[in-house]
Short mmCIF file of N, CA and C in Angstrom, two decimals:
data_model
loop_
_atom_site.label_atom_id
_atom_site.label_comp_id
_atom_site.label_asym_id
_atom_site.label_seq_id
_atom_site.Cartn_x
_atom_site.Cartn_y
_atom_site.Cartn_z
N UNK Z 91 -7.47 -16.11 12.08
CA UNK Z 91 -7.10 -14.64 11.42
C UNK Z 91 -5.92 -15.11 10.46
N UNK Z 92 -5.87 -13.75 9.96
CA UNK Z 92 -4.08 -13.58 9.62
C UNK Z 92 -3.40 -12.52 10.56
N UNK Z 93 -2.47 -12.35 10.80
CA UNK Z 93 -1.69 -11.15 11.56
C UNK Z 93 -2.25 -9.93 10.71
N UNK Z 94 -2.37 -8.84 11.89
CA UNK Z 94 -2.94 -7.32 10.67
C UNK Z 94 -0.89 -6.85 10.56
N UNK Z 95 -1.27 -6.44 9.12
CA UNK Z 95 -0.49 -5.24 9.51
C UNK Z 95 -0.17 -3.79 10.18
N UNK Z 96 1.12 -3.71 10.54
CA UNK Z 96 1.44 -2.51 11.37
C UNK Z 96 2.22 -1.47 10.65
N UNK Z 97 1.82 -0.41 10.63
CA UNK Z 97 2.63 0.66 10.04
C UNK Z 97 3.81 1.05 10.93
N UNK Z 98 4.78 1.62 9.76
CA UNK Z 98 5.55 2.81 11.25
C UNK Z 98 6.05 3.71 10.34
N UNK Z 99 6.30 4.41 10.88
CA UNK Z 99 7.21 6.07 10.43
C UNK Z 99 8.52 5.61 11.20
N UNK Z 100 10.06 5.77 9.93
CA UNK Z 100 11.52 6.01 10.55
C UNK Z 100 12.13 6.87 10.16
N UNK Z 101 12.57 7.96 11.07
CA UNK Z 101 13.85 8.11 9.74
C UNK Z 101 15.11 7.54 8.83
N UNK Z 102 15.02 8.15 7.50
CA UNK Z 102 15.72 7.35 6.63
C UNK Z 102 17.02 6.88 7.66
N UNK Z 103 18.27 7.32 8.60
CA UNK Z 103 18.67 6.45 9.40
C UNK Z 103 18.42 5.54 9.71
N UNK Z 104 17.23 4.99 10.40
CA UNK Z 104 17.17 3.84 10.83
C UNK Z 104 17.42 2.91 10.13
N UNK Z 105 16.68 3.62 8.97
CA UNK Z 105 15.97 1.93 7.64
C UNK Z 105 17.18 0.76 7.72
N UNK Z 106 17.06 0.15 7.53
CA UNK Z 106 18.93 -0.83 7.43
C UNK Z 106 18.85 -0.52 5.69
N UNK Z 107 21.30 -0.60 4.69
CA UNK Z 107 20.44 -0.19 3.94
C UNK Z 107 19.90 -0.62 2.91
N UNK Z 108 19.70 -1.72 2.51
CA UNK Z 108 19.32 -3.14 1.68
C UNK Z 108 17.05 -2.25 1.35
N UNK Z 109 16.98 -2.43 2.09
CA UNK Z 109 15.52 -1.31 2.12
C UNK Z 109 16.10 -0.07 1.58
N UNK Z 110 16.17 0.98 1.93
CA UNK Z 110 16.77 2.33 1.29
C UNK Z 110 16.56 1.55 -1.11
N UNK Z 111 17.73 0.77 -0.56
CA UNK Z 111 18.69 0.24 -2.06
C UNK Z 111 17.43 -0.54 -2.96
N UNK Z 112 16.05 -0.77 -2.20
CA UNK Z 112 15.20 -0.87 -2.88
C UNK Z 112 14.29 -0.20 -3.62
N UNK Z 113 14.53 0.60 -2.55
CA UNK Z 113 13.53 2.59 -2.50
C UNK Z 113 13.88 2.70 -4.20
N UNK Z 114 14.87 2.69 -3.82
CA UNK Z 114 16.18 3.65 -4.88
C UNK Z 114 15.47 2.63 -6.35
N UNK Z 115 15.87 1.15 -6.62
CA UNK Z 115 15.76 0.47 -7.53
C UNK Z 115 14.16 0.98 -7.79
N UNK Z 116 13.55 0.80 -7.31
CA UNK Z 116 12.29 0.99 -7.41
C UNK Z 116 11.82 1.86 -8.41
N UNK Z 117 12.92 3.20 -7.83
CA UNK Z 117 12.47 4.76 -8.69
C UNK Z 117 12.94 4.57 -9.99
N UNK Z 118 14.38 3.75 -10.03
CA UNK Z 118 14.86 3.26 -11.32
C UNK Z 118 13.85 2.84 -12.35
N UNK Z 119 13.33 2.12 -11.79
CA UNK Z 119 12.53 0.91 -13.13
C UNK Z 119 11.10 2.46 -12.88
N UNK Z 120 10.55 2.78 -11.79
CA UNK Z 120 9.32 3.96 -12.34
C UNK Z 120 10.00 5.07 -12.80
N UNK Z 121 10.82 4.81 -13.15
CA UNK Z 121 11.48 6.49 -13.57
C UNK Z 121 11.78 6.36 -15.42
N UNK Z 122 11.92 5.21 -15.30
CA UNK Z 122 11.71 4.44 -16.58
C UNK Z 122 13.92 4.61 -17.31
N UNK Z 123 14.37 4.93 -15.91
CA UNK Z 123 16.06 5.43 -16.30
C UNK Z 123 16.72 3.50 -15.94
N UNK Z 124 16.44 2.28 -16.01
CA UNK Z 124 15.99 1.39 -16.32
C UNK Z 124 15.68 0.66 -16.85
N UNK Z 125 15.57 0.07 -17.42
CA UNK Z 125 14.98 -1.27 -17.93
C UNK Z 125 13.82 -2.45 -17.55
N UNK Z 126 14.71 -3.03 -17.01
CA UNK Z 126 14.36 -3.90 -16.01
C UNK Z 126 14.48 -3.90 -14.26
N UNK Z 127 14.31 -5.31 -13.82
CA UNK Z 127 14.81 -5.27 -12.82
C UNK Z 127 16.31 -5.79 -12.42
N UNK Z 128 16.30 -6.57 -13.22
CA UNK Z 128 18.28 -6.85 -13.45
C UNK Z 128 19.58 -5.75 -13.12
N UNK Z 129 18.42 -4.78 -14.15
CA UNK Z 129 19.60 -3.53 -14.27
C UNK Z 129 19.60 -2.66 -12.55
N UNK Z 130 18.74 -2.44 -12.63
CA UNK Z 130 18.33 -1.61 -11.69
C UNK Z 130 18.66 -2.12 -10.45
N UNK Z 131 18.58 -3.69 -9.79
CA UNK Z 131 19.67 -4.01 -8.78
C UNK Z 131 21.00 -4.07 -9.40
N UNK Z 132 21.06 -4.07 -10.41
CA UNK Z 132 23.06 -4.18 -10.50
C UNK Z 132 23.37 -2.75 -9.69
N UNK Z 133 22.21 -2.16 -10.38
CA UNK Z 133 22.94 -0.37 -10.49
C UNK Z 133 22.57 0.03 -8.36
N UNK Z 134 21.75 -0.64 -8.12
CA UNK Z 134 21.88 -0.23 -6.80
C UNK Z 134 22.54 -1.11 -5.84
N UNK Z 135 23.11 -2.96 -6.57
CA UNK Z 135 24.35 -3.56 -5.09
C UNK Z 135 23.62 -4.04 -4.33
N UNK Z 136 22.07 -4.85 -5.03
CA UNK Z 136 21.53 -5.61 -4.06
C UNK Z 136 20.61 -6.96 -5.17
N UNK Z 137 20.48 -7.53 -4.34
CA UNK Z 137 20.29 -9.14 -5.06
C UNK Z 137 18.62 -8.83 -5.41
N UNK Z 138 18.44 -10.00 -6.58
CA UNK Z 138 17.40 -10.28 -6.72
C UNK Z 138 15.59 -10.24 -5.55
N UNK Z 139 16.74 -11.16 -4.86
CA UNK Z 139 15.86 -11.55 -4.58
C UNK Z 139 15.41 -10.76 -2.90
N UNK Z 140 16.33 -10.54 -2.70
CA UNK Z 140 15.82 -9.29 -1.71
C UNK Z 140 14.81 -7.49 -2.39
N UNK Z 141 15.81 -7.47 -3.76
CA UNK Z 141 14.48 -6.71 -4.43
C UNK Z 141 12.71 -7.11 -4.81
N UNK Z 142 12.54 -8.03 -4.51
CA UNK Z 142 11.03 -9.08 -4.45
C UNK Z 142 11.05 -9.29 -2.87
N UNK Z 143 11.63 -9.62 -2.70
CA UNK Z 143 11.08 -9.93 -0.90
C UNK Z 143 10.72 -8.50 -0.26
N UNK Z 144 11.38 -7.82 -0.69
CA UNK Z 144 10.90 -5.44 0.28
C UNK Z 144 10.13 -5.02 -1.16
N UNK Z 145 10.21 -4.79 -2.23
CA UNK Z 145 9.26 -4.63 -3.37
C UNK Z 145 7.60 -3.78 -2.70
N UNK Z 146 7.91 -5.13 -2.59
CA UNK Z 146 5.77 -4.93 -1.95
C UNK Z 146 5.59 -3.42 0.08
N UNK Z 147 6.33 -3.71 0.89
CA UNK Z 147 6.22 -3.16 1.73
C UNK Z 147 7.07 -2.48 2.13
N UNK Z 148 7.47 -0.86 0.95
CA UNK Z 148 8.49 -0.05 1.62
C UNK Z 148 8.58 0.40 0.78
N UNK Z 149 7.77 1.96 0.93
CA UNK Z 149 8.15 2.84 -0.24
C UNK Z 149 8.40 4.35 0.40
N UNK Z 150 8.73 5.39 -0.11
CA UNK Z 150 9.13 6.99 0.26
C UNK Z 150 7.77 7.62 1.62
N UNK Z 151 7.77 7.79 2.45
CA UNK Z 151 6.56 8.10 2.81
C UNK Z 151 6.79 10.22 2.51
N UNK Z 152 5.74 10.55 1.64
CA UNK Z 152 6.00 11.94 1.87
C UNK Z 152 5.56 13.19 2.52
N UNK Z 153 5.24 13.76 3.15
CA UNK Z 153 4.90 14.64 3.91
C UNK Z 153 3.34 15.78 3.59
N UNK Z 154 3.99 15.49 2.08
CA UNK Z 154 3.25 16.25 0.97
C UNK Z 154 1.59 15.53 0.78
N UNK Z 155 1.73 14.70 1.46
CA UNK Z 155 0.48 13.38 1.44
C UNK Z 155 -1.24 13.81 0.79
N UNK Z 156 -1.04 14.83 1.47
CA UNK Z 156 -2.36 15.82 0.66
C UNK Z 156 -2.95 16.10 -0.07
N UNK Z 157 -4.44 15.54 -1.14
CA UNK Z 157 -4.41 15.72 -2.56
C UNK Z 157 -3.29 14.67 -3.09
N UNK Z 158 -2.81 13.75 -2.90
CA UNK Z 158 -2.59 12.48 -3.28
C UNK Z 158 -3.53 11.58 -3.41
N UNK Z 159 -3.17 10.42 -4.31
CA UNK Z 159 -4.26 9.15 -4.80
C UNK Z 159 -2.86 8.26 -4.21
N UNK Z 160 -3.95 7.02 -3.23
CA UNK Z 160 -3.92 6.13 -2.93
C UNK Z 160 -4.16 4.78 -3.61
N UNK Z 161 -3.58 4.30 -3.92
CA UNK Z 161 -4.58 2.34 -4.61
C UNK Z 161 -3.98 1.45 -3.64
N UNK Z 162 -4.94 0.93 -3.15
CA UNK Z 162 -4.98 0.11 -2.10
C UNK Z 162 -5.48 -0.89 -3.23
N UNK Z 163 -5.42 -2.83 -2.56
CA UNK Z 163 -6.22 -3.43 -2.55
C UNK Z 163 -6.72 -4.52 -1.80
N UNK Z 164 -7.91 -4.67 -1.18
CA UNK Z 164 -7.88 -5.06 -0.04
C UNK Z 164 -8.43 -6.87 -0.42
N UNK Z 165 -7.87 -7.81 0.19
CA UNK Z 165 -8.69 -9.35 -0.22
C UNK Z 165 -10.13 -9.20 0.73
N UNK Z 166 -10.49 -9.64 0.14
CA UNK Z 166 -11.95 -9.86 0.99
C UNK Z 166 -12.41 -10.82 1.18
N UNK Z 167 -14.01 -11.04 1.74
CA UNK Z 167 -14.49 -12.43 2.45
C UNK Z 167 -16.29 -12.11 1.20
N UNK Z 168 -16.80 -12.77 0.15
CA UNK Z 168 -17.53 -12.30 -0.08
C UNK Z 168 -19.05 -12.59 0.26
N UNK Z 169 -19.23 -11.28 1.35
CA UNK Z 169 -20.57 -11.67 1.96
C UNK Z 169 -21.01 -9.98 1.59
N UNK Z 170 -22.68 -10.57 2.13
CA UNK Z 170 -23.18 -8.79 2.63
C UNK Z 170 -22.86 -8.39 2.34
N UNK Z 171 -22.86 -6.61 2.56
CA UNK Z 171 -22.65 -5.23 3.58
C UNK Z 171 -20.71 -5.43 3.83
N UNK Z 172 -20.16 -6.25 3.04
CA UNK Z 172 -18.70 -6.12 3.93
C UNK Z 172 -18.45 -4.83 3.17
N UNK Z 173 -18.41 -4.95 1.55
CA UNK Z 173 -17.64 -4.37 0.14
C UNK Z 173 -18.76 -2.73 1.12
N UNK Z 174 -19.96 -2.23 1.44
CA UNK Z 174 -20.44 -1.23 1.92
C UNK Z 174 -19.77 -1.08 3.96
N UNK Z 175 -18.92 -2.20 4.03
CA UNK Z 175 -19.17 -2.02 5.70
C UNK Z 175 -17.36 -1.14 4.80
N UNK Z 176 -16.82 -1.03 4.14
CA UNK Z 176 -15.72 -0.48 3.47
C UNK Z 176 -15.21 0.79 3.51
N UNK Z 177 -16.25 0.43 2.49
CA UNK Z 177 -16.46 2.55 1.61
C UNK Z 177 -16.79 3.22 2.86
N UNK Z 178 -17.39 2.82 3.63
CA UNK Z 178 -17.89 3.36 4.86
C UNK Z 178 -16.39 4.19 5.82
N UNK Z 179 -15.15 2.83 6.21
CA UNK Z 179 -15.02 3.31 6.58
C UNK Z 179 -13.58 4.86 5.72
N UNK Z 180 -13.62 4.38 4.85
CA UNK Z 180 -13.64 5.81 3.75
C UNK Z 180 -13.99 7.11 3.77
N UNK Z 181 -15.25 6.80 3.94
CA UNK Z 181 -15.91 7.15 3.98
C UNK Z 181 -15.46 8.38 5.01
N UNK Z 182 -16.02 7.75 6.23
CA UNK Z 182 -15.19 8.30 7.71
C UNK Z 182 -13.94 9.08 8.30
N UNK Z 183 -13.23 8.81 7.19
CA UNK Z 183 -11.51 9.46 7.23
C UNK Z 183 -11.50 9.96 6.06
N UNK Z 184 -13.22 10.64 5.81
CA UNK Z 184 -12.59 12.18 4.59
C UNK Z 184 -11.81 11.43 3.67
N UNK Z 185 -12.13 10.47 3.18
CA UNK Z 185 -11.15 10.86 2.05
C UNK Z 185 -12.65 10.73 0.57
N UNK Z 186 -12.10 10.90 0.11
CA UNK Z 186 -12.45 10.79 -1.84
C UNK Z 186 -11.96 9.87 -2.36
N UNK Z 187 -13.03 8.29 -2.95
CA UNK Z 187 -12.83 7.28 -3.46
C UNK Z 187 -12.80 7.39 -4.80
N UNK Z 188 -12.65 7.53 -5.66
CA UNK Z 188 -11.87 7.65 -7.07
C UNK Z 188 -12.40 6.65 -7.57
N UNK Z 189 -12.44 5.46 -8.03
CA UNK Z 189 -12.35 4.39 -8.71
C UNK Z 189 -12.64 2.81 -7.65
N UNK Z 190 -14.02 1.82 -7.99
CA UNK Z 190 -13.61 0.83 -7.45
C UNK Z 190 -13.26 -0.03 -7.93
N UNK Z 191 -13.17 -1.81 -7.75
CA UNK Z 191 -12.55 -1.80 -9.05
C UNK Z 191 -12.15 -3.12 -7.52
N UNK Z 192 -14.12 -3.66 -7.75
CA UNK Z 192 -13.81 -5.86 -7.32
C UNK Z 192 -13.70 -6.32 -8.34
N UNK Z 193 -13.20 -7.65 -9.04
CA UNK Z 193 -12.99 -9.31 -9.35
C UNK Z 193 -14.54 -9.73 -8.68
N UNK Z 194 -14.80 -11.26 -9.39
CA UNK Z 194 -15.43 -11.99 -9.53
C UNK Z 194 -15.02 -12.90 -8.14
N UNK Z 195 -16.25 -12.62 -7.09
CA UNK Z 195 -15.53 -13.89 -5.98
C UNK Z 195 -15.32 -15.13 -6.46
N UNK Z 196 -14.14 -15.89 -6.36
CA UNK Z 196 -13.67 -16.90 -6.47
C UNK Z 196 -13.88 -17.45 -5.04
N UNK Z 197 -14.03 -18.80 -5.07
CA UNK Z 197 -14.47 -19.81 -3.39
C UNK Z 197 -14.33 -18.75 -2.25
N UNK Z 198 -15.54 -17.88 -2.78
CA UNK Z 198 -15.13 -16.67 -1.44
C UNK Z 198 -15.33 -15.87 -1.58
N UNK Z 199 -13.97 -15.58 -1.70
CA UNK Z 199 -13.14 -14.75 -1.27
C UNK Z 199 -13.03 -13.47 -3.08
N UNK Z 200 -12.94 -12.10 -3.10
CA UNK Z 200 -12.82 -10.62 -3.92
C UNK Z 200 -11.49 -10.14 -3.52
N UNK Z 201 -11.11 -10.01 -4.52
CA UNK Z 201 -10.11 -8.49 -4.82
C UNK Z 201 -10.86 -7.61 -4.77
N UNK Z 202 -10.69 -6.58 -4.25
CA UNK Z 202 -11.44 -5.11 -4.27
C UNK Z 202 -9.51 -4.17 -4.62
N UNK Z 203 -10.04 -3.51 -6.03
CA UNK Z 203 -8.84 -2.14 -5.86
C UNK Z 203 -9.20 -1.07 -5.80
N UNK Z 204 -8.68 -0.38 -4.50
CA UNK Z 204 -9.83 1.03 -4.35
C UNK Z 204 -8.79 1.66 -4.51
N UNK Z 205 -8.81 3.05 -5.66
CA UNK Z 205 -8.51 4.44 -5.59
C UNK Z 205 -8.62 5.18 -5.38
N UNK Z 206 -7.68 6.42 -3.50
CA UNK Z 206 -8.33 7.53 -2.74
C UNK Z 206 -7.81 8.07 -3.04
N UNK Z 207 -8.26 9.40 -3.14
CA UNK Z 207 -7.92 10.54 -2.93
C UNK Z 207 -7.51 11.31 -0.92
N UNK Z 208 -6.40 11.88 -1.54
CA UNK Z 208 -6.47 12.25 0.76
C UNK Z 208 -6.99 14.03 0.27
N UNK Z 209 -7.47 13.91 1.33
CA UNK Z 209 -7.93 15.34 1.27
C UNK Z 209 -7.29 16.32 2.46
N UNK Z 210 -7.48 17.22 2.56
CA UNK Z 210 -7.00 18.11 3.36
C UNK Z 210 -7.32 17.56 5.02
N UNK Z 211 -9.10 16.83 5.03
CA UNK Z 211 -9.30 16.92 6.75
C UNK Z 211 -9.40 15.57 6.17
N UNK Z 212 -8.66 14.96 5.19
CA UNK Z 212 -8.63 13.23 5.30
C UNK Z 212 -7.21 12.41 6.53
N UNK Z 213 -7.88 11.93 7.44
CA UNK Z 213 -7.52 11.18 8.81
C UNK Z 213 -6.26 10.96 8.30
N UNK Z 214 -5.64 9.78 9.65
CA UNK Z 214 -4.25 9.28 8.85
C UNK Z 214 -4.37 7.81 8.21
N UNK Z 215 -4.29 8.42 7.57
CA UNK Z 215 -4.09 6.76 5.66
C UNK Z 215 -3.68 5.52 6.72
N UNK Z 216 -2.74 5.34 7.18
CA UNK Z 216 -2.12 4.50 8.33
C UNK Z 216 -3.29 4.01 9.06
N UNK Z 217 -3.72 4.70 10.22
CA UNK Z 217 -4.76 4.74 10.88
C UNK Z 217 -6.13 3.69 10.35
N UNK Z 218 -6.67 4.47 9.09
CA UNK Z 218 -7.43 4.20 7.91
C UNK Z 218 -7.14 2.88 7.44
N UNK Z 219 -6.17 1.90 7.25
CA UNK Z 219 -5.95 1.13 6.41
C UNK Z 219 -5.40 0.49 7.99
N UNK Z 220 -5.73 0.44 8.99
CA UNK Z 220 -5.65 -0.56 9.78
C UNK Z 220 -7.41 -0.74 10.31
N UNK Z 221 -8.38 0.25 10.09
CA UNK Z 221 -9.43 -0.11 10.73
C UNK Z 221 -10.42 -0.75 9.22
N UNK Z 222 -9.49 -0.78 8.29
CA UNK Z 222 -10.38 -2.13 6.98
C UNK Z 222 -9.48 -3.35 7.63
N UNK Z 223 -8.86 -3.14 7.99
CA UNK Z 223 -8.05 -4.56 7.91
C UNK Z 223 -8.53 -5.23 9.27
N UNK Z 224 -9.03 -4.39 10.23
CA UNK Z 224 -9.18 -5.10 11.48
C UNK Z 224 -10.84 -5.89 11.09
N UNK Z 225 -11.14 -5.63 10.21
CA UNK Z 225 -13.15 -5.72 9.75
C UNK Z 225 -12.62 -7.29 9.92
N UNK Z 226 -13.96 -8.00 10.07
CA UNK Z 226 -14.15 -9.58 10.00
C UNK Z 226 -14.05 -10.07 8.88
N UNK Z 227 -13.29 -11.13 7.92
CA UNK Z 227 -13.90 -11.13 6.87
C UNK Z 227 -12.50 -10.10 6.13
N UNK Z 228 -12.15 -9.63 5.52
CA UNK Z 228 -10.80 -8.54 5.42
C UNK Z 228 -10.14 -9.34 5.55
N UNK Z 229 -9.63 -10.14 4.38
CA UNK Z 229 -7.57 -10.98 4.56
C UNK Z 229 -6.46 -10.12 4.27
N UNK Z 230 -6.51 -9.59 4.04
CA UNK Z 230 -5.41 -8.10 4.51
C UNK Z 230 -5.89 -7.43 3.80
N UNK Z 231 -4.83 -5.91 4.30
CA UNK Z 231 -4.11 -5.17 2.66
C UNK Z 231 -3.92 -4.13 2.83
N UNK Z 232 -3.66 -4.03 0.91
CA UNK Z 232 -1.91 -3.82 0.69
C UNK Z 232 -1.20 -1.97 0.02
N UNK Z 233 -0.62 -1.51 0.47
CA UNK Z 233 -1.14 -0.27 0.18
C UNK Z 233 -0.29 -0.15 -1.80
N UNK Z 234 -0.53 -0.47 -2.56
CA UNK Z 234 0.37 -0.45 -4.55
C UNK Z 234 1.42 0.72 -4.58
N UNK Z 235 0.52 1.63 -4.56
CA UNK Z 235 1.03 3.11 -4.73
C UNK Z 235 0.14 4.20 -4.12
N UNK Z 236 1.27 5.45 -4.27
CA UNK Z 236 1.35 7.31 -3.97
C UNK Z 236 1.18 7.37 -5.01
N UNK Z 237 0.47 8.64 -5.73
CA UNK Z 237 0.84 8.99 -6.21
C UNK Z 237 1.22 11.23 -6.05
#
């Protein structure tokens, strides 16, 4: 079984500069202020390899996450009841499922993309992600976006 991902909340001063620059480069790309990854890394002073190494692993934490949408991808085994279990965990955390897309399983593994609205009474999102990831048959969970 693969090692499960742990999430941490750090103060900005504890985060290495290269990671902060990755966040800045992602913001430049998302806002349209630069046209390419090369432009973003040139502007922030990091290498392309650093950008690609960390781009999926760091994003800004917004304290006003309530009422926001989180999009996650989950790779899971094609087993009866496993999708239902994932959806039950989301429901147990009082989050609202907005969209679900599951790919056709290949070699017994499917990819699930889930958009979830975080509501006022939703529990800790990182705990929800961890609870999903700890289930047998789940290969990994990655949070793709917060809106």
